[in-house]
Amino acid sequence: MIWLIAVVGYGCVSGISTARAATPAAAPAASYAYEPVITGTSEIPGRLVDTLTETALSFRLKETPPPSQASLARRAEGDIERLVRVLKSDGYYDAAVTFEIIPPEDNEQQASLVFAIEPGTPYLIADVLVDDTGHGPKPVDDARLERMGLHSGHPARASAILDAESVLTRLYHEAGYPHATIAKRRVRINPPDKTMTISFAVETGQKLAFGATGIHGLTSVTEQHVREFISWEPGEPYDVRKVEKTQQLLESTGLFNLVTVQIADKSASGADQVPARIDLQERAHRSVGFGTRFSTSEGPAGDIFWEHRNLFNEGEKLRLGATASLIEKGVEATFVDPLRQDPRRSLLVESEIKAITSDAYDDNHATVFAGIEESLSRWWTGTLGPTVEYYDISSSEEFNGGVTLIGLRGNLAYDNTDNRLNPGKGARLRIGATPYTTFGKQEVNFLLSSVEASTYYAFDEDKRYVAAARTRLASTVGAERRAIPPSKRFYAGGGGSVRGFAFQTVGPLDEDNEPVGGRSAAEIGLELRLRVTDSIGIVPFLEGGNVYRDAFPDFQKPDFLWGAGLGFRYHTEFGPIRLDIATPINKRDVVDKPVQFYISFGQAF
């Protein structure tokens, strides 16, 4: 301490004596650089080693070294307790940790801080007991143990015990005890046997049934419509799963910004029913939107729509839209009416009137579909119903004139992605099949089917780095290609297909190098979506595919046509604005251009 005072005093004196000169630079603060290491970890899981290094301040503060060896020792001493606590939480209740500081040699830049771990034998679960009567604990039955994830002979990890406690509470909530809680958890360790016995004391509260349900916050949606989504009847035994299902169904309607379904903290004195309360905040039910896009092969395009999601105050949805581009012009309408008997099932009516002008064919058509759309689960949706379609077609082949098609459309869709326009995790799957029969110059029967899938994986929690992949398989059986209307054949190439190739040019071509379509198709696409900043992203991508004359893809011949490129994204509150530049890898002479550009809103898939 005297030495420190002397140094400070010297500095002060020095500063006074050189007042007229330039102020000297302060001496850099001393630091004791070190490299932390953990030994003795060969017998413990790698995930536990990672947790140890993440917990110890000596590792976390490595880039901020202390001023001296003594300070480093104090830092390490504090880590001993932290490391032992982590080891015990993973079942190593006899663990011991020591440390040693090895000063640097003359030719070394930093010291070594070595933590030596003696984990000992991990403790295993011997018994799991529950006392829910106050008359003493009893062993948990196998069915509950399976749900809780605790089994005799499994490692006695603290995380597993805490998870099991939450599951046990839920089991009572599912069995009619809405206010059940874990009053106490006791853990008894048996060092000679290296085992642990876990006991839970449960305060079940009163076993109750659902009572009356109050609904609050409605402005235009009718109360009767909301009650159609309630998954219980008054008098039914309480089950938390029915509460969760009701909330999920109400959220899926798209009518509300906020949905809260909860039960009272306790039932009325002496009552055997517990009342429920649903609080709702309606969202705006009308919206108008538009979008634009551009590609070098398709030119500019624009879309506009108007939508009402509560047309008659019971969730009926009407959407009107219009499209205009060099290839496609037309209008479309969609009406969805939830059925009163089951609000998860809706009447779906879709219609469109459009004109198509492309290298493959020209047509003017009108279509209408009416069917049932049903929410099969949280992620699955099914659609089934008849469709009637009329096409007035002009093509380079002999298929010209008017044709009427009658079909039975069936679709099965799965979607658990986290964002419609910019998914960062989850998957999508769409399976479709439609048998058609035609009326016109000749009667033709065929089955058109397709499978489309995409998946998304984020490498980090903020979803700044996302890998995305997609595939498409399609087939038509029952008729030869020339008998199938060109509007119902498969095509590939363009911004929504294989980028790098012009619209519809991937596949069979005629003598004028114009697409003629095929009976089957296969595509694959890969993207790596990277956020450079919060608003700017880059997306390298690779896509391939082909269209085939036969009913099923022949992956041997012809070869896939591959395109690759680099995309740029400007991320907005509503979704990303997309600019993609792509080139064909196996470019065909005369047919393909060296570069294609695509601009639109939202990710490519």
Coordinates of C-alpha atoms in Angstrom, one line a residue:
M1 CA 0.0 0.0 0.0
I2 CA 2.9 2.4 0.8
W3 CA 4.4 1.6 -2.6
L4 CA 1.1 2.5 -4.3
I5 CA 0.9 5.8 -2.5
A6 CA 4.4 6.6 -3.5
V7 CA 3.7 6.0 -7.1
V8 CA 0.6 8.1 -7.0
G9 CA 2.6 10.9 -5.2
Y10 CA 5.3 10.7 -7.8
G11 CA 2.8 11.1 -10.5
C12 CA 1.4 14.1 -8.9
V13 CA 4.8 15.7 -8.4
S14 CA 5.8 14.9 -11.9
G15 CA 2.6 16.5 -13.2
I16 CA 3.3 19.7 -11.3
S17 CA 6.9 19.9 -12.3
T18 CA 6.1 19.7 -16.0
A19 CA 3.1 22.0 -16.0
R20 CA 4.5 24.1 -18.8
A21 CA 5.4 21.1 -21.0
A22 CA 3.0 18.8 -22.9
T23 CA 1.0 16.4 -20.6
P24 CA 2.6 13.0 -20.8
A25 CA 0.5 10.0 -21.9
A26 CA -0.8 7.8 -19.1
A27 CA 0.9 4.5 -18.6
P28 CA -1.2 1.6 -19.9
A29 CA -3.0 -0.4 -17.2
A30 CA -1.3 -3.6 -16.2
S31 CA -3.1 -6.8 -17.1
Y32 CA -2.5 -10.5 -16.5
A33 CA -3.4 -12.3 -19.7
Y34 CA -4.3 -16.0 -19.4
E35 CA -5.8 -18.9 -21.2
P36 CA -8.5 -20.9 -19.3
V37 CA -8.6 -24.7 -19.7
I38 CA -10.8 -27.5 -18.2
T39 CA -9.4 -30.9 -17.6
G40 CA -11.0 -34.2 -16.4
T41 CA -14.0 -33.9 -18.7
S42 CA -13.5 -37.2 -20.7
E43 CA -16.2 -39.0 -18.7
I44 CA -18.9 -36.3 -18.9
P45 CA -21.1 -35.3 -21.9
G46 CA -19.9 -32.7 -24.4
R47 CA -23.0 -30.5 -23.8
L48 CA -22.1 -30.4 -20.1
V49 CA -18.6 -29.2 -21.0
D50 CA -20.1 -26.4 -23.1
T51 CA -22.3 -25.4 -20.1
L52 CA -19.3 -25.3 -17.8
T53 CA -17.4 -23.0 -20.1
E54 CA -20.4 -20.8 -20.6
T55 CA -21.0 -20.5 -16.9
A56 CA -17.4 -19.8 -15.7
L57 CA -16.5 -16.1 -15.6
S58 CA -12.9 -17.1 -16.2
F59 CA -14.0 -18.1 -19.7
R60 CA -16.5 -15.4 -20.3
L61 CA -14.1 -12.6 -19.3
K62 CA -11.0 -14.0 -20.9
E63 CA -10.7 -11.0 -23.2
T64 CA -10.8 -8.7 -20.1
P65 CA -7.9 -10.0 -18.1
P66 CA -7.4 -9.0 -14.4
P67 CA -4.5 -6.8 -13.4
S68 CA -2.6 -9.4 -11.5
Q69 CA -2.2 -13.1 -10.7
A70 CA -3.8 -12.6 -7.4
S71 CA -6.9 -11.1 -9.1
L72 CA -7.1 -14.0 -11.4
A73 CA -7.0 -16.4 -8.5
R74 CA -9.9 -14.6 -6.9
R75 CA -11.8 -14.8 -10.2
A76 CA -11.1 -18.6 -10.4
E77 CA -12.1 -19.1 -6.8
G78 CA -15.5 -17.7 -7.6
D79 CA -15.9 -20.1 -10.5
I80 CA -15.3 -23.1 -8.3
E81 CA -18.8 -22.8 -6.8
R82 CA -20.4 -22.1 -10.2
L83 CA -18.8 -25.2 -11.8
V84 CA -19.7 -27.5 -8.9
R85 CA -23.3 -26.2 -9.0
V86 CA -23.5 -27.0 -12.8
L87 CA -22.1 -30.5 -12.2
K88 CA -24.5 -31.2 -9.4
S89 CA -27.4 -30.0 -11.6
D90 CA -26.5 -32.7 -14.1
G91 CA -26.4 -35.5 -11.5
Y92 CA -22.7 -35.3 -10.4
Y93 CA -23.3 -34.8 -6.7
D94 CA -19.8 -35.9 -5.6
A95 CA -18.0 -33.5 -8.0
A96 CA -14.9 -31.7 -6.9
V97 CA -13.2 -28.8 -8.8
T98 CA -9.8 -27.3 -8.2
F99 CA -7.7 -24.8 -10.1
E100 CA -4.0 -24.0 -10.8
I101 CA -2.4 -20.9 -12.3
I102 CA 0.7 -21.7 -14.3
P103 CA 2.6 -18.4 -14.8
P104 CA 3.9 -17.7 -18.3
E105 CA 7.5 -18.8 -19.3
D106 CA 9.9 -16.3 -20.6
N107 CA 8.9 -16.9 -24.2
E108 CA 5.1 -17.1 -23.5
Q109 CA 2.6 -14.2 -23.7
Q110 CA 0.0 -15.5 -21.2
A111 CA -0.5 -17.7 -18.2
S112 CA -2.6 -20.9 -18.0
L113 CA -5.6 -21.2 -15.7
V114 CA -6.3 -24.9 -15.4
F115 CA -9.5 -26.1 -13.8
A116 CA -9.3 -29.8 -12.8
I117 CA -12.6 -31.6 -12.5
E118 CA -13.2 -34.8 -10.7
P119 CA -16.9 -35.5 -11.6
G120 CA -17.3 -38.7 -9.7
T121 CA -20.1 -41.2 -10.5
P122 CA -23.4 -39.6 -11.8
Y123 CA -26.4 -40.2 -9.6
L124 CA -29.4 -42.1 -11.0
I125 CA -33.1 -41.8 -10.2
A126 CA -34.2 -44.6 -7.9
D127 CA -37.9 -43.7 -7.3
V128 CA -40.4 -41.0 -8.1
L129 CA -43.1 -40.4 -5.5
V130 CA -46.2 -38.2 -5.4
D131 CA -48.4 -37.2 -2.4
D132 CA -51.7 -35.6 -3.6
T133 CA -53.8 -36.6 -0.6
G134 CA -51.7 -35.5 2.4
H135 CA -51.5 -39.2 3.6
G136 CA -47.9 -39.8 2.4
P137 CA -46.1 -40.2 -1.0
K138 CA -46.8 -43.1 -3.3
P139 CA -45.0 -44.3 -6.4
V140 CA -46.0 -42.8 -9.7
D141 CA -47.6 -45.1 -12.2
D142 CA -45.8 -46.0 -15.5
A143 CA -48.2 -43.9 -17.6
R144 CA -47.4 -40.7 -15.6
L145 CA -43.7 -41.5 -15.5
E146 CA -43.7 -41.7 -19.3
R147 CA -45.3 -38.3 -19.6
M148 CA -43.0 -36.8 -17.0
G149 CA -39.9 -38.3 -18.6
L150 CA -38.5 -39.6 -15.3
H151 CA -37.6 -43.3 -15.1
S152 CA -35.7 -45.4 -12.7
G153 CA -32.1 -45.6 -13.7
H154 CA -32.1 -42.3 -15.7
P155 CA -29.6 -39.6 -14.7
A156 CA -30.8 -37.3 -11.9
R157 CA -30.5 -34.1 -13.8
A158 CA -32.1 -30.9 -12.3
S159 CA -33.5 -29.8 -15.7
A160 CA -35.3 -33.1 -16.2
I161 CA -36.8 -32.9 -12.6
L162 CA -38.0 -29.3 -13.2
D163 CA -39.5 -30.3 -16.6
A164 CA -41.2 -33.3 -14.9
E165 CA -42.7 -30.9 -12.2
S166 CA -44.3 -28.8 -15.0
V167 CA -45.7 -31.9 -16.7
L168 CA -47.0 -33.3 -13.4
T169 CA -48.9 -30.0 -12.8
R170 CA -50.4 -30.2 -16.3
L171 CA -51.5 -33.8 -15.7
Y172 CA -53.7 -32.6 -12.9
H173 CA -54.9 -29.6 -15.0
E174 CA -56.0 -32.1 -17.7
A175 CA -57.8 -34.3 -15.1
G176 CA -60.2 -31.7 -13.7
Y177 CA -58.0 -29.9 -11.2
P178 CA -57.6 -26.4 -12.6
H179 CA -55.8 -24.9 -9.6
A180 CA -53.5 -27.8 -8.8
T181 CA -49.9 -26.7 -7.9
I182 CA -46.7 -28.4 -6.7
A183 CA -46.5 -27.4 -3.0
K184 CA -43.1 -28.9 -2.3
R185 CA -40.4 -30.9 -4.1
R186 CA -38.0 -33.0 -2.0
V187 CA -34.9 -34.7 -3.2
R188 CA -33.2 -37.4 -1.1
I189 CA -29.7 -38.5 -2.1
N190 CA -28.3 -41.9 -1.2
P191 CA -24.5 -41.5 -1.5
P192 CA -23.7 -45.2 -1.0
D193 CA -25.9 -46.3 -3.9
K194 CA -25.4 -43.1 -6.0
T195 CA -29.1 -42.8 -6.3
M196 CA -31.8 -40.1 -5.8
T197 CA -35.4 -40.4 -4.7
I198 CA -37.7 -37.5 -5.8
S199 CA -41.0 -36.7 -4.0
F200 CA -43.6 -34.2 -5.1
A201 CA -46.3 -32.9 -2.7
V202 CA -49.3 -31.7 -4.8
E203 CA -52.1 -29.4 -3.7
T204 CA -54.8 -30.5 -6.1
G205 CA -57.5 -28.1 -5.0
Q206 CA -61.1 -28.9 -5.8
K207 CA -62.0 -31.1 -8.8
L208 CA -64.2 -28.9 -11.0
A209 CA -66.3 -28.8 -14.1
F210 CA -66.6 -26.0 -16.6
G211 CA -69.2 -23.4 -15.7
A212 CA -70.6 -20.4 -17.5
T213 CA -68.4 -18.6 -20.1
G214 CA -68.4 -14.9 -20.4
I215 CA -67.3 -13.2 -23.7
H216 CA -66.0 -9.6 -23.6
G217 CA -64.6 -7.1 -26.1
L218 CA -66.7 -7.8 -29.2
T219 CA -67.7 -4.9 -31.4
S220 CA -69.0 -6.4 -34.7
V221 CA -68.5 -10.2 -34.5
T222 CA -71.5 -11.8 -33.0
E223 CA -71.2 -13.6 -29.7
Q224 CA -73.0 -16.6 -31.1
H225 CA -70.2 -17.0 -33.7
V226 CA -67.5 -16.9 -31.0
R227 CA -69.4 -19.5 -28.9
E228 CA -69.2 -21.9 -31.8
F229 CA -65.5 -22.2 -31.2
I230 CA -65.7 -23.1 -27.5
S231 CA -64.5 -26.6 -27.1
W232 CA -66.5 -27.5 -23.9
E233 CA -70.0 -27.6 -22.6
P234 CA -71.1 -26.3 -19.2
G235 CA -70.9 -29.2 -16.7
E236 CA -68.1 -31.1 -18.5
P237 CA -65.0 -31.9 -16.4
Y238 CA -62.3 -29.2 -16.6
D239 CA -59.5 -30.0 -19.0
V240 CA -56.8 -27.4 -19.8
R241 CA -56.5 -28.9 -23.3
K242 CA -60.0 -27.7 -24.2
V243 CA -59.0 -24.2 -23.0
E244 CA -56.0 -24.2 -25.2
K245 CA -57.9 -25.6 -28.2
T246 CA -60.5 -22.8 -27.9
Q247 CA -57.8 -20.1 -27.9
Q248 CA -56.1 -21.7 -30.9
L249 CA -59.4 -21.9 -32.9
L250 CA -60.3 -18.3 -32.2
E251 CA -56.8 -17.1 -33.1
S252 CA -57.0 -19.1 -36.4
T253 CA -60.1 -17.1 -37.5
G254 CA -58.0 -14.0 -38.3
L255 CA -60.8 -11.9 -36.7
F256 CA -58.9 -10.9 -33.6
N257 CA -55.6 -9.1 -32.7
L258 CA -55.8 -10.5 -29.1
V259 CA -57.4 -13.6 -27.7
T260 CA -57.3 -14.5 -24.0
V261 CA -59.1 -17.6 -22.6
Q262 CA -58.8 -18.1 -18.9
I263 CA -60.7 -19.5 -15.9
A264 CA -61.5 -17.9 -12.6
D265 CA -58.8 -18.2 -9.8
K266 CA -61.3 -20.2 -7.8
S267 CA -64.9 -21.4 -8.1
A268 CA -67.7 -19.8 -6.1
S269 CA -67.9 -21.0 -2.5
G270 CA -69.2 -24.5 -2.5
A271 CA -69.7 -24.7 -6.3
D272 CA -68.4 -27.6 -8.3
Q273 CA -68.0 -25.5 -11.5
V274 CA -65.5 -22.9 -12.5
P275 CA -66.5 -20.0 -14.7
A276 CA -64.4 -19.1 -17.8
R277 CA -63.8 -15.8 -19.5
I278 CA -62.9 -15.0 -23.1
D279 CA -61.4 -11.5 -23.8
L280 CA -61.2 -10.5 -27.4
Q281 CA -59.8 -7.5 -29.3
E282 CA -61.1 -7.4 -32.9
R283 CA -58.7 -6.5 -35.7
A284 CA -59.7 -4.3 -38.7
H285 CA -61.9 -6.4 -40.9
R286 CA -61.3 -4.6 -44.2
S287 CA -58.0 -4.2 -46.1
V288 CA -56.8 -3.1 -49.5
G289 CA -53.4 -4.1 -50.9
F290 CA -51.4 -4.1 -54.0
G291 CA -48.1 -5.6 -55.3
T292 CA -45.8 -5.2 -58.2
R293 CA -43.2 -7.4 -59.8
F294 CA -40.8 -7.5 -62.8
S295 CA -38.7 -10.0 -64.6
T296 CA -36.8 -9.8 -67.8
S297 CA -38.8 -12.6 -69.4
E298 CA -42.3 -11.8 -68.1
G299 CA -42.0 -8.0 -68.0
P300 CA -43.9 -5.8 -65.4
A301 CA -46.9 -7.0 -63.5
G302 CA -49.2 -5.7 -60.8
D303 CA -51.9 -7.1 -58.5
I304 CA -54.5 -5.3 -56.3
F305 CA -57.0 -6.7 -53.9
W306 CA -59.8 -5.7 -51.5
E307 CA -60.8 -8.0 -48.6
H308 CA -63.5 -8.1 -46.0
R309 CA -63.0 -10.7 -43.3
N310 CA -66.3 -10.3 -41.5
L311 CA -68.8 -9.6 -44.2
F312 CA -72.0 -10.7 -42.3
N313 CA -70.5 -10.4 -38.8
E314 CA -69.8 -14.1 -38.4
G315 CA -66.4 -14.5 -40.0
E316 CA -67.4 -14.6 -43.7
K317 CA -64.5 -13.5 -45.9
L318 CA -64.8 -12.0 -49.4
R319 CA -61.6 -11.2 -51.4
L320 CA -61.7 -9.5 -54.8
G321 CA -58.5 -9.2 -56.8
A322 CA -57.2 -8.1 -60.2
T323 CA -54.0 -8.9 -62.1
A324 CA -52.4 -7.2 -65.0
S325 CA -49.2 -8.2 -66.8
L326 CA -47.9 -8.8 -70.3
I327 CA -48.8 -12.4 -69.9
E328 CA -51.9 -12.5 -67.7
K329 CA -54.8 -10.2 -67.2
G330 CA -58.0 -10.9 -65.2
V331 CA -60.1 -10.7 -62.1
E332 CA -60.7 -13.2 -59.3
A333 CA -63.0 -13.6 -56.3
T334 CA -62.9 -15.8 -53.2
F335 CA -65.6 -16.3 -50.6
V336 CA -65.2 -18.3 -47.4
D337 CA -68.2 -18.9 -45.1
P338 CA -67.6 -20.8 -41.8
L339 CA -70.3 -23.5 -41.4
R340 CA -72.4 -23.0 -38.3
Q341 CA -72.3 -26.7 -37.4
D342 CA -68.5 -26.7 -37.2
P343 CA -66.6 -23.4 -37.5
R344 CA -63.4 -25.4 -38.4
R345 CA -65.2 -26.3 -41.7
S346 CA -66.0 -23.6 -44.3
L347 CA -67.7 -23.3 -47.6
L348 CA -65.1 -22.2 -50.1
V349 CA -66.0 -20.6 -53.5
E350 CA -63.3 -19.5 -55.9
S351 CA -63.8 -18.0 -59.4
E352 CA -61.7 -16.2 -62.0
I353 CA -61.9 -14.7 -65.5
K354 CA -58.5 -14.3 -67.1
A355 CA -56.7 -14.0 -70.4
I356 CA -53.3 -15.6 -70.9
T357 CA -50.9 -14.7 -73.6
S358 CA -47.6 -16.7 -73.6
D359 CA -45.2 -18.4 -76.0
A360 CA -46.8 -21.8 -75.1
Y361 CA -50.5 -20.9 -75.7
D362 CA -53.1 -18.2 -75.6
D363 CA -56.3 -18.7 -73.8
N364 CA -59.4 -16.9 -72.4
H365 CA -60.9 -18.8 -69.5
A366 CA -63.4 -18.7 -66.8
T367 CA -63.4 -21.1 -63.8
V368 CA -65.4 -21.7 -60.7
F369 CA -64.8 -24.0 -57.7
A370 CA -67.1 -24.7 -54.8
G371 CA -66.1 -27.0 -52.0
I372 CA -65.4 -27.6 -48.3
E373 CA -62.3 -26.4 -46.6
E374 CA -61.6 -27.9 -43.2
S375 CA -59.0 -27.2 -40.6
L376 CA -57.9 -30.7 -39.7
S377 CA -55.5 -29.6 -37.0
R378 CA -53.4 -26.7 -36.0
W379 CA -51.2 -27.1 -39.1
W380 CA -53.2 -29.3 -41.5
T381 CA -56.0 -28.1 -43.9
G382 CA -58.0 -30.1 -46.4
T383 CA -60.1 -29.0 -49.4
L384 CA -62.5 -31.0 -51.5
G385 CA -65.0 -30.0 -54.1
P386 CA -66.1 -29.8 -57.8
T387 CA -64.6 -27.4 -60.3
V388 CA -65.9 -26.3 -63.7
E389 CA -63.6 -24.6 -66.1
Y390 CA -63.9 -23.3 -69.7
Y391 CA -61.0 -22.5 -71.9
D392 CA -60.8 -20.9 -75.4
I393 CA -57.4 -22.0 -76.5
S394 CA -55.0 -21.0 -79.3
S395 CA -51.7 -22.9 -79.5
S396 CA -49.1 -23.9 -82.0
E397 CA -50.3 -27.5 -82.0
E398 CA -53.7 -28.8 -83.2
F399 CA -55.3 -28.2 -79.8
N400 CA -57.4 -25.0 -80.6
G401 CA -60.9 -23.9 -79.8
G402 CA -63.1 -24.2 -76.8
V403 CA -63.0 -26.9 -74.2
T404 CA -65.0 -27.4 -70.9
L405 CA -63.5 -29.3 -68.0
I406 CA -65.3 -30.7 -65.0
G407 CA -63.1 -32.0 -62.1
L408 CA -63.0 -32.9 -58.5
R409 CA -60.3 -30.9 -56.7
G410 CA -58.7 -32.3 -53.6
N411 CA -55.9 -30.6 -51.7
L412 CA -54.1 -31.4 -48.4
A413 CA -51.9 -28.6 -47.0
Y414 CA -49.5 -28.4 -44.0
D415 CA -47.9 -25.2 -42.8
N416 CA -46.2 -24.6 -39.5
T417 CA -43.9 -21.8 -40.7
D418 CA -43.4 -18.7 -38.5
N419 CA -44.0 -16.1 -41.2
R420 CA -45.9 -16.2 -44.5
L421 CA -43.7 -13.9 -46.5
N422 CA -40.3 -14.5 -44.8
P423 CA -40.2 -17.9 -43.0
G424 CA -37.3 -18.6 -40.7
K425 CA -38.3 -22.0 -39.5
G426 CA -40.9 -24.7 -40.1
A427 CA -42.1 -26.5 -43.2
R428 CA -44.8 -26.4 -45.9
L429 CA -46.4 -29.3 -47.8
R430 CA -49.1 -29.2 -50.4
I431 CA -50.5 -32.4 -52.0
G432 CA -53.1 -31.9 -54.8
A433 CA -55.0 -34.3 -57.0
T434 CA -57.8 -33.4 -59.5
P435 CA -59.4 -35.9 -61.9
Y436 CA -60.8 -34.1 -65.0
T437 CA -63.1 -35.0 -67.8
T438 CA -63.3 -32.7 -70.9
F439 CA -66.2 -31.8 -73.2
G440 CA -65.3 -30.4 -76.6
K441 CA -64.0 -31.8 -79.8
Q442 CA -63.3 -35.1 -78.0
E443 CA -63.8 -36.4 -74.5
V444 CA -60.6 -36.9 -72.5
N445 CA -60.2 -38.1 -69.0
F446 CA -57.0 -37.5 -67.0
L447 CA -55.7 -37.2 -63.4
L448 CA -53.5 -34.2 -62.5
S449 CA -51.6 -34.5 -59.3
S450 CA -48.7 -32.6 -57.6
V451 CA -46.6 -32.5 -54.5
E452 CA -44.9 -29.3 -53.4
A453 CA -42.8 -29.0 -50.2
S454 CA -40.4 -26.5 -48.6
T455 CA -38.5 -26.3 -45.4
Y456 CA -36.7 -23.6 -43.5
Y457 CA -33.9 -23.9 -40.9
A458 CA -32.5 -20.9 -38.9
F459 CA -28.9 -21.3 -37.7
D460 CA -29.4 -18.6 -35.0
E461 CA -32.1 -17.5 -32.6
D462 CA -32.5 -14.1 -34.4
K463 CA -33.0 -16.0 -37.8
R464 CA -30.4 -13.9 -39.5
Y465 CA -29.0 -17.0 -41.2
V466 CA -31.6 -19.2 -42.7
A467 CA -31.3 -22.2 -45.1
A468 CA -34.3 -22.8 -47.3
A469 CA -35.1 -25.7 -49.6
R470 CA -38.0 -26.6 -51.8
T471 CA -39.1 -29.3 -54.3
R472 CA -42.0 -30.0 -56.7
L473 CA -43.1 -33.2 -58.3
A474 CA -46.1 -33.3 -60.7
S475 CA -47.7 -35.9 -62.9
T476 CA -50.6 -36.3 -65.3
V477 CA -51.9 -39.8 -66.1
G478 CA -54.8 -41.1 -68.2
A479 CA -54.2 -39.2 -71.5
E480 CA -51.5 -38.5 -74.0
R481 CA -49.9 -35.1 -73.9
R482 CA -51.5 -33.8 -77.1
A483 CA -54.9 -34.7 -75.8
I484 CA -54.5 -32.6 -72.7
P485 CA -55.4 -28.9 -73.0
P486 CA -52.2 -26.8 -73.1
S487 CA -53.5 -24.8 -70.1
K488 CA -53.4 -28.0 -68.0
R489 CA -49.9 -29.2 -69.0
F490 CA -46.9 -28.6 -66.8
Y491 CA -44.3 -25.9 -67.4
A492 CA -41.2 -24.7 -65.6
G493 CA -38.8 -21.7 -65.7
G494 CA -39.2 -18.2 -64.5
G495 CA -39.3 -16.3 -61.2
G496 CA -41.6 -18.7 -59.4
S497 CA -39.8 -21.8 -60.8
V498 CA -36.3 -22.3 -62.1
R499 CA -34.7 -18.8 -62.0
G500 CA -32.1 -18.2 -64.8
F501 CA -34.4 -19.5 -67.5
A502 CA -37.2 -17.6 -69.2
F503 CA -40.9 -18.1 -68.3
Q504 CA -42.1 -21.7 -69.3
T505 CA -38.9 -22.5 -71.3
V506 CA -37.6 -25.3 -69.1
G507 CA -39.0 -28.4 -70.8
P508 CA -40.0 -29.6 -74.3
L509 CA -39.8 -27.1 -77.1
D510 CA -41.1 -27.2 -80.6
E511 CA -39.1 -26.5 -83.8
D512 CA -39.5 -22.7 -83.1
N513 CA -38.1 -23.2 -79.6
E514 CA -41.5 -22.4 -78.1
P515 CA -42.6 -24.4 -75.0
V516 CA -45.2 -27.1 -75.5
G517 CA -45.6 -28.3 -71.9
G518 CA -45.4 -31.8 -70.5
R519 CA -47.2 -34.5 -68.5
S520 CA -44.8 -34.4 -65.6
A521 CA -42.4 -32.0 -63.9
A522 CA -39.7 -32.0 -61.2
E523 CA -38.0 -29.1 -59.5
I524 CA -35.6 -28.4 -56.7
G525 CA -34.4 -25.2 -55.1
L526 CA -31.9 -24.2 -52.4
E527 CA -31.3 -20.8 -50.8
L528 CA -29.0 -19.4 -48.1
R529 CA -30.7 -16.3 -46.7
L530 CA -28.1 -14.1 -44.9
R531 CA -28.9 -10.8 -43.1
V532 CA -26.0 -8.4 -43.5
T533 CA -27.7 -5.7 -41.5
D534 CA -31.2 -5.4 -40.0
S535 CA -32.6 -4.3 -43.3
I536 CA -30.2 -5.7 -46.0
G537 CA -29.8 -9.3 -46.9
I538 CA -28.1 -11.4 -49.6
V539 CA -29.3 -14.8 -50.9
P540 CA -27.2 -17.1 -53.0
F541 CA -29.4 -19.7 -54.6
L542 CA -29.3 -22.8 -56.8
E543 CA -32.4 -24.2 -58.7
G544 CA -32.9 -27.0 -61.1
G545 CA -35.7 -28.8 -62.9
N546 CA -37.3 -30.1 -66.0
V547 CA -40.6 -30.9 -67.7
Y548 CA -41.2 -34.3 -69.3
R549 CA -43.4 -35.6 -72.1
D550 CA -44.1 -38.8 -70.2
A551 CA -46.5 -39.2 -67.2
F552 CA -43.7 -39.5 -64.7
P553 CA -40.3 -37.7 -64.5
D554 CA -37.4 -39.6 -66.0
F555 CA -34.4 -38.3 -64.0
Q556 CA -31.9 -39.9 -66.5
K557 CA -33.0 -38.1 -69.6
P558 CA -33.2 -35.2 -70.3
D559 CA -30.9 -33.8 -67.7
F560 CA -32.0 -31.2 -65.2
L561 CA -31.6 -27.6 -66.3
W562 CA -29.8 -25.7 -63.5
G563 CA -29.8 -22.0 -62.7
A564 CA -27.8 -20.1 -60.0
G565 CA -27.7 -16.6 -58.8
L566 CA -27.5 -14.0 -56.1
G567 CA -30.4 -12.3 -54.5
F568 CA -30.7 -9.1 -52.6
R569 CA -33.3 -8.4 -49.9
Y570 CA -34.5 -5.2 -48.4
H571 CA -36.4 -6.2 -45.3
T572 CA -39.4 -4.0 -44.3
E573 CA -42.0 -4.3 -41.6
F574 CA -44.3 -6.2 -43.9
G575 CA -41.8 -8.5 -45.6
P576 CA -38.7 -8.5 -47.8
I577 CA -38.4 -6.7 -51.2
R578 CA -36.6 -9.1 -53.5
L579 CA -34.1 -8.6 -56.4
D580 CA -32.7 -11.7 -57.9
I581 CA -30.0 -12.0 -60.6
A582 CA -29.7 -15.5 -62.1
T583 CA -27.9 -17.2 -64.9
P584 CA -28.4 -20.7 -66.5
I585 CA -25.6 -23.1 -65.7
N586 CA -26.2 -25.5 -68.6
K587 CA -27.2 -22.8 -71.0
R588 CA -28.8 -23.8 -74.3
D589 CA -27.7 -22.1 -77.5
V590 CA -30.2 -19.7 -79.0
V591 CA -32.9 -20.5 -76.4
D592 CA -31.4 -19.1 -73.2
K593 CA -30.2 -15.6 -72.3
P594 CA -27.1 -15.3 -70.1
V595 CA -28.8 -13.3 -67.3
Q596 CA -32.4 -13.0 -65.9
F597 CA -33.6 -10.4 -63.4
Y598 CA -36.5 -10.7 -61.0
I599 CA -38.1 -8.1 -58.7
S600 CA -41.0 -8.8 -56.4
F601 CA -42.3 -8.7 -52.8
G602 CA -41.6 -11.6 -50.4
Q603 CA -39.2 -14.5 -50.6
A604 CA -39.0 -16.7 -53.7
F605 CA -40.6 -19.5 -51.7

